[in-house]
Coordinates of C-alpha atoms in Angstrom, one line a residue:
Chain A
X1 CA 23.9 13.3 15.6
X2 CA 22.2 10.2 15.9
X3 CA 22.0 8.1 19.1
X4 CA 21.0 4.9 20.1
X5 CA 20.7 3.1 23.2
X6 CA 19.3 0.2 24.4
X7 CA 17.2 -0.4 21.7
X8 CA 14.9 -3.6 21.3
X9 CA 12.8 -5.7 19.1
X10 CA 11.2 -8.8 18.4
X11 CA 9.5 -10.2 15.8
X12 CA 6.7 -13.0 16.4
X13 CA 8.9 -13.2 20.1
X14 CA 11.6 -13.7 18.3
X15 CA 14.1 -11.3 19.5
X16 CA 16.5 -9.4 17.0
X17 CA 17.8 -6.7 18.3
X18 CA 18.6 -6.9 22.3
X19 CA 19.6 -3.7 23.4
X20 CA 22.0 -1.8 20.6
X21 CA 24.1 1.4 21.6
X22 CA 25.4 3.0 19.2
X23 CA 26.1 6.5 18.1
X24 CA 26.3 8.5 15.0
X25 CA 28.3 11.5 14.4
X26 CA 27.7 14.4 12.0
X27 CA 29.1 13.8 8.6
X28 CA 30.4 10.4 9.7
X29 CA 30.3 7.9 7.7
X30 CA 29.5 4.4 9.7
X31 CA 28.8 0.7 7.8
X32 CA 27.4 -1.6 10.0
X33 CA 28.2 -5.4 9.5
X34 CA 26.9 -8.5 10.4
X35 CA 25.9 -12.0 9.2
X36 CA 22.5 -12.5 7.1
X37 CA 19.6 -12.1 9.2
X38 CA 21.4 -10.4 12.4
X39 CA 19.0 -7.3 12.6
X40 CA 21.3 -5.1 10.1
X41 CA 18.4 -3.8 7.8
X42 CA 15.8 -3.8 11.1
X43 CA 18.6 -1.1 12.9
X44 CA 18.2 0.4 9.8
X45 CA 14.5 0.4 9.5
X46 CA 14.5 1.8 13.2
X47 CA 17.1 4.9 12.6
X48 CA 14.4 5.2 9.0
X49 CA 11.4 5.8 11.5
X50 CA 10.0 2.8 9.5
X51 CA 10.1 0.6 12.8
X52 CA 9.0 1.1 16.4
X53 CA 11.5 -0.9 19.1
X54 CA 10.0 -2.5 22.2
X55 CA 12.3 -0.8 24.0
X56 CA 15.3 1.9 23.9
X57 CA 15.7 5.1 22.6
X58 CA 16.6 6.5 19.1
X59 CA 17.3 10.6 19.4
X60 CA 18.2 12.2 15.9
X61 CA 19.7 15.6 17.0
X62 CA 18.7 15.2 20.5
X63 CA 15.0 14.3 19.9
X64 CA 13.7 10.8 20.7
X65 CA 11.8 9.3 17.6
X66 CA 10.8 6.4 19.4
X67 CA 7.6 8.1 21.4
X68 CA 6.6 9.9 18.3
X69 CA 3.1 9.5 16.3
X70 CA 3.2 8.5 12.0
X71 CA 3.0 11.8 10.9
X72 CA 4.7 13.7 13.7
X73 CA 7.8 11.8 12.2
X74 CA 7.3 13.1 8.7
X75 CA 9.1 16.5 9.3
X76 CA 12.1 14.4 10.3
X77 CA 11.9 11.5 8.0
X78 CA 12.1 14.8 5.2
X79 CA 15.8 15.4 6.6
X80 CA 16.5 11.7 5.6
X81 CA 17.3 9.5 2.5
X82 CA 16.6 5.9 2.1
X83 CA 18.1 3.9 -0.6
X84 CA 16.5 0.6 -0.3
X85 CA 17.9 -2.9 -1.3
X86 CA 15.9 -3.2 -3.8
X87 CA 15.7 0.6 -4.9
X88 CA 12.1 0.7 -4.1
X89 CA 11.0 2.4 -6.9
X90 CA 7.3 3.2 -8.0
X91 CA 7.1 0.7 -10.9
X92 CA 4.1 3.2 -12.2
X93 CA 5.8 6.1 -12.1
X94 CA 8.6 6.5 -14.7
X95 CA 12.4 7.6 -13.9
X96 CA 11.6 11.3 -13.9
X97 CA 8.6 11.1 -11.4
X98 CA 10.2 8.4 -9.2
X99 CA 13.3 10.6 -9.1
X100 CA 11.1 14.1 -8.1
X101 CA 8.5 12.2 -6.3
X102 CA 9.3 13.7 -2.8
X103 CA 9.6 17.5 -4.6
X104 CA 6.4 17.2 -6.0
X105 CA 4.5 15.3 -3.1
X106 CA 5.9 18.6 -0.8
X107 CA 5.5 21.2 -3.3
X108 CA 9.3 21.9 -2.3
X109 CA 10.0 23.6 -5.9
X110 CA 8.5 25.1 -8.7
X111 CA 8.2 22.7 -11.8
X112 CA 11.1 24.5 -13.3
X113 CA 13.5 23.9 -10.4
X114 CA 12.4 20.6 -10.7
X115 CA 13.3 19.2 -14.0
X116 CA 17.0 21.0 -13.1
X117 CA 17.4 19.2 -9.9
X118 CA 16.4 16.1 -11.2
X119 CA 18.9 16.7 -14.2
X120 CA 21.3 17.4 -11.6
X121 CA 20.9 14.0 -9.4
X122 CA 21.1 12.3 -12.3
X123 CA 23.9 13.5 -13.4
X124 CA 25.3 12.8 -10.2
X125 CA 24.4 9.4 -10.3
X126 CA 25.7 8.7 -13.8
X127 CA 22.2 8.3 -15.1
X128 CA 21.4 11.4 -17.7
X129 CA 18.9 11.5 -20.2
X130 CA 17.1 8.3 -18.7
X131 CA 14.3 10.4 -17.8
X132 CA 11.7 8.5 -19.4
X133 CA 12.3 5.3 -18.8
X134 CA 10.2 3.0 -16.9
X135 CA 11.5 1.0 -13.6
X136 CA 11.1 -2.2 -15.7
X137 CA 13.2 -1.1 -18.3
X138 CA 16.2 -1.0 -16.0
X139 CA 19.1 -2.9 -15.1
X140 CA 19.6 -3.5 -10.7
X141 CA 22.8 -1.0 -10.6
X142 CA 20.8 1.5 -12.8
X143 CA 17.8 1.2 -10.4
X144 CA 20.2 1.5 -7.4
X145 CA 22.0 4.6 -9.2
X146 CA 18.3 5.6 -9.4
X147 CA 16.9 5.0 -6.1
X148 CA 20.2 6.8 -5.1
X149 CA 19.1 10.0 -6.9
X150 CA 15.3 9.9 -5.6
X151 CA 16.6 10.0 -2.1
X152 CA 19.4 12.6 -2.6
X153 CA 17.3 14.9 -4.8
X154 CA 15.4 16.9 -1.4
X155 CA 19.2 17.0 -0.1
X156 CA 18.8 15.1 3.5
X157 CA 21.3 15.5 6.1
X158 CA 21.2 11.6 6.6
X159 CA 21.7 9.3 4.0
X160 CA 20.6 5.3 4.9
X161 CA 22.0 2.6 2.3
X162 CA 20.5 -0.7 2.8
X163 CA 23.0 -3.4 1.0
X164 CA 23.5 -0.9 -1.5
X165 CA 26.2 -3.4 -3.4
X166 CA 23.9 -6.5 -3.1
X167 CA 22.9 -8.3 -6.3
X168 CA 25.2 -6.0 -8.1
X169 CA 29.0 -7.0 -10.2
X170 CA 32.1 -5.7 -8.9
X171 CA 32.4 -2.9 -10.9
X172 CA 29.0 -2.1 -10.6
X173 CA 28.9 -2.1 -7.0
X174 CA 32.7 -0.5 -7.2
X175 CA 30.6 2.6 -9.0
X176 CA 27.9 2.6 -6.3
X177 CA 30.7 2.7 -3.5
X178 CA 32.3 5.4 -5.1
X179 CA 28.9 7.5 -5.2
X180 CA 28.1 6.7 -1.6
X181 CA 31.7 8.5 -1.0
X182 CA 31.5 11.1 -3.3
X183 CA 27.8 11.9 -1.7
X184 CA 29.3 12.0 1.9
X185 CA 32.0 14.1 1.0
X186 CA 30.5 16.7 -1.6
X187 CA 27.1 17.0 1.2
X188 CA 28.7 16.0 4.1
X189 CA 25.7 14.1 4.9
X190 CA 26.1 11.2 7.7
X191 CA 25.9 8.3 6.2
X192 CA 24.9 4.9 7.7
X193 CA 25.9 2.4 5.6
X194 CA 24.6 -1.7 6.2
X195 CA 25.9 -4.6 4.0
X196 CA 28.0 -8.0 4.5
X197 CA 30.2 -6.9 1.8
X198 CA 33.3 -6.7 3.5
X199 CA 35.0 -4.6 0.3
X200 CA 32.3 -2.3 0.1
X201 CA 32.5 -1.2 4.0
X202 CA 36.4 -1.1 4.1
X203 CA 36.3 1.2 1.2
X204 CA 33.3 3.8 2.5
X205 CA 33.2 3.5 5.9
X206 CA 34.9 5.8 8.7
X207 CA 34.0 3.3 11.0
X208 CA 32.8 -0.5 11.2
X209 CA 30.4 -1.5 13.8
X210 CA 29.9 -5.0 13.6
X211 CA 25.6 -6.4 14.7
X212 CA 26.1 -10.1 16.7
X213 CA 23.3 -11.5 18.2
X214 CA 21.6 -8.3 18.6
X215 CA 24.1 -6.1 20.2
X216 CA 27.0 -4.5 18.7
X217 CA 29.8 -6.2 19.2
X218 CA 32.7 -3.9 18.1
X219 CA 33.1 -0.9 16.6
X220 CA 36.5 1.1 15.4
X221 CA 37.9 1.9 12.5
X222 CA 38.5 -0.2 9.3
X223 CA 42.0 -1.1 10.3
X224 CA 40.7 -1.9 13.7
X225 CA 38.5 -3.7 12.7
X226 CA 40.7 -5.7 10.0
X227 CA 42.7 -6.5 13.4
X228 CA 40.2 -7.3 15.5
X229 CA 41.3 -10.4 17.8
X230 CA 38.0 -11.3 18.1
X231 CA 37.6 -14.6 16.5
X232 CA 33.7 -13.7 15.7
X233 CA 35.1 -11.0 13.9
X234 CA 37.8 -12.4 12.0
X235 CA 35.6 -15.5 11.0
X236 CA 33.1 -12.6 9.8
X237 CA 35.8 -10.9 7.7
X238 CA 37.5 -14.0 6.1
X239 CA 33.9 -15.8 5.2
X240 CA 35.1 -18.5 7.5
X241 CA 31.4 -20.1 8.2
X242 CA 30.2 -21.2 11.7
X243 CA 31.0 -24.9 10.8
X244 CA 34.7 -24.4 9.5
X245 CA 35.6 -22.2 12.8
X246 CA 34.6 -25.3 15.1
X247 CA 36.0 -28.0 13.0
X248 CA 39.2 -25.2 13.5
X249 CA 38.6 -25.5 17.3
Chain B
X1 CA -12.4 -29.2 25.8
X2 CA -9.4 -26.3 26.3
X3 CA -8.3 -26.6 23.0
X4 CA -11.3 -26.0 21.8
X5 CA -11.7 -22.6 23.6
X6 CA -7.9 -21.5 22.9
X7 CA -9.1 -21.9 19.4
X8 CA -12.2 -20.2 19.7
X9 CA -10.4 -17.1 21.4
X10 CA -7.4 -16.9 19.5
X11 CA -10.0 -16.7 16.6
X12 CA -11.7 -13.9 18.2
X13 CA -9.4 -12.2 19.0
X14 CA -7.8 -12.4 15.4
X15 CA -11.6 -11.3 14.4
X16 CA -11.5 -8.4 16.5
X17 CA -7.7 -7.1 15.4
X18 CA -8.5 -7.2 12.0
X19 CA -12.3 -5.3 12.6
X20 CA -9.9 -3.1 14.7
X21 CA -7.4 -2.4 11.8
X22 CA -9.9 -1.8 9.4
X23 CA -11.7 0.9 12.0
X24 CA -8.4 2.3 12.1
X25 CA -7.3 2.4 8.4
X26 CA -11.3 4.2 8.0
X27 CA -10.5 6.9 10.7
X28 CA -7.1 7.3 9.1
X29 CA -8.8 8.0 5.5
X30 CA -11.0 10.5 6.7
X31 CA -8.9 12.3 8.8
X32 CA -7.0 12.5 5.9
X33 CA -9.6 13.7 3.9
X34 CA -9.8 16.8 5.8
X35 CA -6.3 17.5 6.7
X36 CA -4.4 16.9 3.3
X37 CA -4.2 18.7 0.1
X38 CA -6.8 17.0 -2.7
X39 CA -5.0 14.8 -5.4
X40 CA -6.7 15.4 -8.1
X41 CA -4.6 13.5 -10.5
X42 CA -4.4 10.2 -8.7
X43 CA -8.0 10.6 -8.0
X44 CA -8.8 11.0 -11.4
X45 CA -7.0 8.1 -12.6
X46 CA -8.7 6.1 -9.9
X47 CA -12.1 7.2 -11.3
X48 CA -10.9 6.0 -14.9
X49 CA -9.9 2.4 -13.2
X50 CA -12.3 1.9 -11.4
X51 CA -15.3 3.5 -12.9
X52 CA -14.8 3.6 -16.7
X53 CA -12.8 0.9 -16.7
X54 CA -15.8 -1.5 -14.5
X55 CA -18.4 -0.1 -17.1
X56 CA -18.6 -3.4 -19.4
X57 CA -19.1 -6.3 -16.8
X58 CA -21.4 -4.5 -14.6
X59 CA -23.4 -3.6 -18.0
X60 CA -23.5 -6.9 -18.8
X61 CA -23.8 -8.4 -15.6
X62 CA -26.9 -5.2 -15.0
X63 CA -28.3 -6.6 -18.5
X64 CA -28.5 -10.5 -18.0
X65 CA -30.1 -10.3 -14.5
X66 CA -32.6 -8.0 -15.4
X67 CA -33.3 -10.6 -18.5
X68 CA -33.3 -13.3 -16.3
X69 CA -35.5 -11.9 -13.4
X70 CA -38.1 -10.7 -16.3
X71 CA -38.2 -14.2 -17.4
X72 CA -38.5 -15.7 -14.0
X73 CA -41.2 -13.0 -13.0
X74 CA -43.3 -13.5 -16.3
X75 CA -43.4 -17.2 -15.6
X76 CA -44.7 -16.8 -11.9
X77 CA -47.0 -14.3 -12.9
X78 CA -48.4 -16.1 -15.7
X79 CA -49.6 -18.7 -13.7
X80 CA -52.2 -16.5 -12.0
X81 CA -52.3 -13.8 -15.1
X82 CA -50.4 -11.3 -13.8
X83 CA -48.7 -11.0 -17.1
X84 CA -48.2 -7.2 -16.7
X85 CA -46.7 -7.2 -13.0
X86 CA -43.6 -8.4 -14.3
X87 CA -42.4 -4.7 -15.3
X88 CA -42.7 -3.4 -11.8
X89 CA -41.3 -6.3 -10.0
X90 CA -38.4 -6.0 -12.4
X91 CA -37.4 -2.5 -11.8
X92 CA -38.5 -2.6 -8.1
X93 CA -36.3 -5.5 -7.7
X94 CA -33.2 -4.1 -9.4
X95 CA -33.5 -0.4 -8.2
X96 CA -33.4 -2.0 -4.4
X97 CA -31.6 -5.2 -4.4
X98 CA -30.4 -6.8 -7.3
X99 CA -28.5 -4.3 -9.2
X100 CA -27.2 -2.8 -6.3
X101 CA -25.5 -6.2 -5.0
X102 CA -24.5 -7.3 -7.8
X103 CA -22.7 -4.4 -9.2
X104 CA -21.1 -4.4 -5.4
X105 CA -20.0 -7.8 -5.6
X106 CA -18.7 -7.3 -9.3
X107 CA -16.2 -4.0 -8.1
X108 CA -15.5 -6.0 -5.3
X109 CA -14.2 -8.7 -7.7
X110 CA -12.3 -6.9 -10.4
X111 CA -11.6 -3.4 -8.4
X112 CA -11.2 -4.7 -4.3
X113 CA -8.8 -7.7 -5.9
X114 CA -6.7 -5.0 -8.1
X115 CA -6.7 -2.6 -4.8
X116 CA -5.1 -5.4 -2.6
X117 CA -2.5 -6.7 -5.6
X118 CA -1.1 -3.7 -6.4
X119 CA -0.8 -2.7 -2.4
X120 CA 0.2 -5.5 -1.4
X121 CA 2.9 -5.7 -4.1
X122 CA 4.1 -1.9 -3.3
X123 CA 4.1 -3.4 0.5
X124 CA 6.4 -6.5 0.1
X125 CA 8.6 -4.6 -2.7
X126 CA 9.7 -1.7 0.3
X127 CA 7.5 0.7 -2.5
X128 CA 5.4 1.7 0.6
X129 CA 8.1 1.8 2.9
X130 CA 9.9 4.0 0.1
X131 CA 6.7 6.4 0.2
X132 CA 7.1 6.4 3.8
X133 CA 10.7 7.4 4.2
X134 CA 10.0 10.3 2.0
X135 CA 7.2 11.8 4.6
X136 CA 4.2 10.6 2.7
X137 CA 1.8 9.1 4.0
X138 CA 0.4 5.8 2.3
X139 CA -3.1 6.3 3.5
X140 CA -3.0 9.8 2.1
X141 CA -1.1 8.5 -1.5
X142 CA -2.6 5.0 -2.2
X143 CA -6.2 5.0 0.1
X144 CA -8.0 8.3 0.0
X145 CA -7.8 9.0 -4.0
X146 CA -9.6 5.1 -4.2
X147 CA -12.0 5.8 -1.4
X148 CA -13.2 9.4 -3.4
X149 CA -13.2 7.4 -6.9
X150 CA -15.1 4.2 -5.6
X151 CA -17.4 6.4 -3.6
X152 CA -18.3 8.4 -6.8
X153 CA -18.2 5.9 -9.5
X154 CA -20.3 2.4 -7.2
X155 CA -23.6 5.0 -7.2
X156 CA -23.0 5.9 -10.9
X157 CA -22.6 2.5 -12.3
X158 CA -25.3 0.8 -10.0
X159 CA -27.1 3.7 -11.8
X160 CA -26.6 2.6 -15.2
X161 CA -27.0 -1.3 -13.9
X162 CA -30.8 -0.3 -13.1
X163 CA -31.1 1.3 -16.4
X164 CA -30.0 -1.5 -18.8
X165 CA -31.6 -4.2 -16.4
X166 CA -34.7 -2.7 -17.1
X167 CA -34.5 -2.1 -20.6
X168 CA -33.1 -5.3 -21.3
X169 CA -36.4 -6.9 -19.0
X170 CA -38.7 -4.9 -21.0
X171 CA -37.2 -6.2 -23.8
X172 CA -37.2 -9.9 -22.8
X173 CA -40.5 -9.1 -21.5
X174 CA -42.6 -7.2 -24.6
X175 CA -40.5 -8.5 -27.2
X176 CA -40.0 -13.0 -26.6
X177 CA -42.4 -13.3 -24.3
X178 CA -45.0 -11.2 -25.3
X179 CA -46.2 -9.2 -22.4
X180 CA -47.8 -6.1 -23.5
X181 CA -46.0 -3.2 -23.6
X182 CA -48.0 -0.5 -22.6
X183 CA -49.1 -2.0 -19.6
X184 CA -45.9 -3.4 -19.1
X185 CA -44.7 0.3 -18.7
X186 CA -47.8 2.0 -17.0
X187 CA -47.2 -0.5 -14.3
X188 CA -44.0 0.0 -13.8
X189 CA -43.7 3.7 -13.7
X190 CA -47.2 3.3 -11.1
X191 CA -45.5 1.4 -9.0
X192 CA -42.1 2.0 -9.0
X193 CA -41.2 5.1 -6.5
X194 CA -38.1 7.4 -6.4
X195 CA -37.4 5.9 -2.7
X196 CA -37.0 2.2 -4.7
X197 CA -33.8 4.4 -6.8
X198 CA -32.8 6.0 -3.7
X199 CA -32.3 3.3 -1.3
X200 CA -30.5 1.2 -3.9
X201 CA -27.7 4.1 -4.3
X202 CA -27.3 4.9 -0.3
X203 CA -26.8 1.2 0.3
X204 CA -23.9 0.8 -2.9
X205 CA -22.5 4.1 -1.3
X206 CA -21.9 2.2 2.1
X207 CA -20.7 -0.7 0.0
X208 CA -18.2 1.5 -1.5
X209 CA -16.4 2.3 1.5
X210 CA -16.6 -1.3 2.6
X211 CA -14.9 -2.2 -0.7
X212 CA -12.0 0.4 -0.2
X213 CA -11.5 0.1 3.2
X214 CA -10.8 -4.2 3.4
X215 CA -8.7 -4.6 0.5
X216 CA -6.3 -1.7 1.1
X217 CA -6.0 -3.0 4.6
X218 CA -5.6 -6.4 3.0
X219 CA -3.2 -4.6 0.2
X220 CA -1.4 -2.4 3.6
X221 CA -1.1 -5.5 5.7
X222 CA 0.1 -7.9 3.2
X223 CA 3.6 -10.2 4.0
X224 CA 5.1 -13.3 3.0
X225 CA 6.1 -12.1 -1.2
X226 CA 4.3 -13.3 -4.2
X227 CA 2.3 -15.6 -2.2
X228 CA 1.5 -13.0 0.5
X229 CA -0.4 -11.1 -2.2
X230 CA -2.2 -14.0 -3.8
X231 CA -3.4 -14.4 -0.3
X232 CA -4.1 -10.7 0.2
X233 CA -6.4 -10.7 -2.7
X234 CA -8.3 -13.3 -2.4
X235 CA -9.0 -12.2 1.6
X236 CA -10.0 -8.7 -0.1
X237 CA -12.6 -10.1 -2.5
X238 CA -13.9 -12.8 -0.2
X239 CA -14.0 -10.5 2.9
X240 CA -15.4 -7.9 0.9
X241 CA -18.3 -9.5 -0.5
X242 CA -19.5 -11.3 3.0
X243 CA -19.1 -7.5 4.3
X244 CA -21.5 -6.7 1.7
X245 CA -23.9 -9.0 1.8
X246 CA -24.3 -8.9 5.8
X247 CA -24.3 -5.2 6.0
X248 CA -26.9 -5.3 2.9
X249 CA -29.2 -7.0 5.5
X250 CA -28.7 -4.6 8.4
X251 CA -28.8 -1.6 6.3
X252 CA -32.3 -2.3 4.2
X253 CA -34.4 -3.2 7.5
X254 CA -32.1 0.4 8.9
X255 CA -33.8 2.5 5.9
X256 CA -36.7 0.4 5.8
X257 CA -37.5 2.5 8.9
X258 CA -36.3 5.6 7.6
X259 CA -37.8 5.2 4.0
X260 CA -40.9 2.9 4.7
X261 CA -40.9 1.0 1.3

């Protein structure tokens, strides 16, 4: 269970997020939406323990982060996957060592147990036998499949996608979607997904909340969301920009 | 006349945040040092970088001063026929000052730069918020396994630095200019004491940690993309060699007490 409330934070006195509430159930799956540069990936960041807010409260089953030290955080941050926009991976490691690079750091498993599990995420991802390879050598969908695999490998209970369709083709970002869903529902892990990619979050999210000017604005289902009479919403939905709505009246 | 003073304390107190984060990212390191498990294999590679790897330039760097300064010396001491002082004024010179700073300032260039580029890359790539997220601490990862290496390898190549600047002064010395050789060397080994060695190698071992410490902040702190790191390692090299070359001050009238020369 992840909860939010009130949570706060500027940059340079800029504010970005101004007092979000929000909560996460188990198992759910929840895509957050919002424009470009609406605090999406800073929520994110927050929930991550990678950001401290200026004010508010973040309790992942029932513990506040907010209060606690760096390393304090690390035995929760071990309960929880990242997969970053860019996938993040260690350009000098190769695929095998990015993928078992949080086993290895914590001694989790013997070598042994090692190569199968990161056989196994990889197979999950679709990315067998790529072992080897350098970061450079790959394509951005095969880096997301692979940042997807480093952060599933120590099986977290809460998986955080970061535009995980961004940058990518349909049908490559069609794959990713599918993995996201077929992660949440083979782990049940709760999954908090953020992107602007209004196909990608009706198709894996339980729920939409939608980030506006810092707050969230609504939340609901897909469908509710899809009928939303709020005209920020709809304009949001059907790429209608800021310009277009008020020449619309 | 109030502009002038906002400036002057908004530049303090930018001074005194950054001497702040760089106390912090030290306490960090060796906190770390103690609490976590030794990484040998990222140590070792670190040594390789920035040791093996920084043995050519300061060789050559350790050879071409000593020539120089032999030169120099000879044609000072010639004037007054002091032909045979040059030896011990060469090694004297390089076991204290010259090899010391200038194999600092030469790992501050090539190894503090490299430090703060491939942090600072990691940083603005999410690679560090990626190490992070997966309960590892960067200090522990990316700054303790270069603070070991430099701390080992700055000594050991400052070392060799003395050693070829000598040779190649006694060369330059007994062979083009003719100074003669067996005086050259009984002076030097009269007059040149195992305190000149010693106080040369304590000062590159505070270097060291100078060195480390600025450019991973730089590397830890850096924003702003590709041209975030450009500026990240150019602040590491710059800020690292004026660290140097102040502290070198302070800390040879500091052991000039402790080791009276």
């Amino acid at each position: 269970m992840i909860e939010i409330v009130g949570l706060k934070k500027s940059f340079a006195g800029i504010p970005v997020l101004q007092g979000v509430d929000l909560a996460v159930a188990d198992s759910e799956r929840l895509v957050i939406i919002g424009g470009s540069g609406c605090g999406k990936s800073v929520l994110l960041r927050h929930i991550a323990g990678l950001l401290k807010p200026d004010a508010g409260i973040l309790r992942i089953d029932g513990r506040d982060i907010v209060p606690l030290p760096e390393r304090d955080l690390n035995p929760i941050r071990q309960g929880v996957g990242v997969l970053f926009q860019g996938a993040a991976l260690f350009d000098s490691l190769d695929v095998f060592h990015n993928v078992a690079f949080s086993l290895i750091e914590h001694r989790a498993a013997a070598p042994k147990e090692i190569r199968e599990r990161v056989a196994e995420v990889l197979a999950v991802v679709g990315m067998s036998g790529q072992e080897n390879k350098k970061p450079a050598e790959l394509s951005g969908g095969m880096r997301k499949r692979i940042g997807l695999a480093r952060a599933i490998i120590s099986r977290p209970r809460i998986m955080l996608y970061d535009e995980p369709t961004t940058g990518l083709d349909p049908q490559m970002a069609d794959s990713i979607n599918r993995l996201i869903l077929k992660l949440s529902e083979n782990y049940r892990v709760t999954s908090i997904v953020v992107t602007h990619d209004m196909t990608s979050a009706q198709m894996v999210g339980e729920r939409i909340a939608m980030l506006h000017q810092g707050k969230i604005l609504v939340s609901g289902t897909p469908r509710e969301i899809q009928e939303s009479p709020q005209p920020i919403v709809q304009n949001f939905i059907r790429g209608i920009s800021e310009e277009r709505a008020a020449q619309r009246g | 006349m109030e502009r002038l003073f906002q400036r002057f304390g908004a530049g303090t107190l930018r001074f005194v945040d950054y001497l702040g984060s760089v106390a912090t990212l030290t306490s960090e390191a060796f906190r770390s040092l103690v609490t976590m498990r030794p990484r040998w294999r990222e140590t070792t590679l670190q040594v390789y970088s920035i040791g093996v790897r920084s043995l050519p330039v300061v060789l050559l760097t350790g050879a071409f001063i000593g020539m120089v300064f032999s030169a120099q010396s000879y044609f000072q001491f010639h004037k007054v026929r002091m032909d045979t002082s040059t030896g011990p004024a060469v090694s004297i010179a390089l076991s204290r000052e010259l090899a010391p700073i200038i194999t600092s300032l030469m790992i501050a260039g090539r190894v503090g730069a490299a430090m703060a580029a491939e942090i600072g890359t990691m940083r603005v790539t999410e690679q560090i918020d990626a190490l992070r997220s997966m309960a590892v601490l960067p200090v522990e990862y990316l700054v303790v396994p270069r603070m070991i290496a430099i701390a080992f390898s700055l000594p050991l190549l400052t070392a060799m630095s003395i050693a070829i600047g000598i040779f190649s002064g006694y060369l330059v010395g007994v062979e083009v200019l003719n100074i003669d050789g067996a005086y050259y060397l009984h002076n030097m080994y009269i007059y040149t004491e195992d305190k000149d060695i010693y106080t040369g190698l304590i000062k590159v071992f505070i270097f060291a940690f100078l060195v480390v410490f600025i450019s991973c902040r730089e590397g830890l702190h850096c924003e702003g993309g590709a041209e975030g790191v450009g500026r990240a390692t150019t602040e590491a090299v710059v800020n690292s060699s004026i660290a140097i070359l102040i502290t070198n001050f302070f800390v040879t009238m500091l052991l000039s007490k402790i080791i009276p020369p």
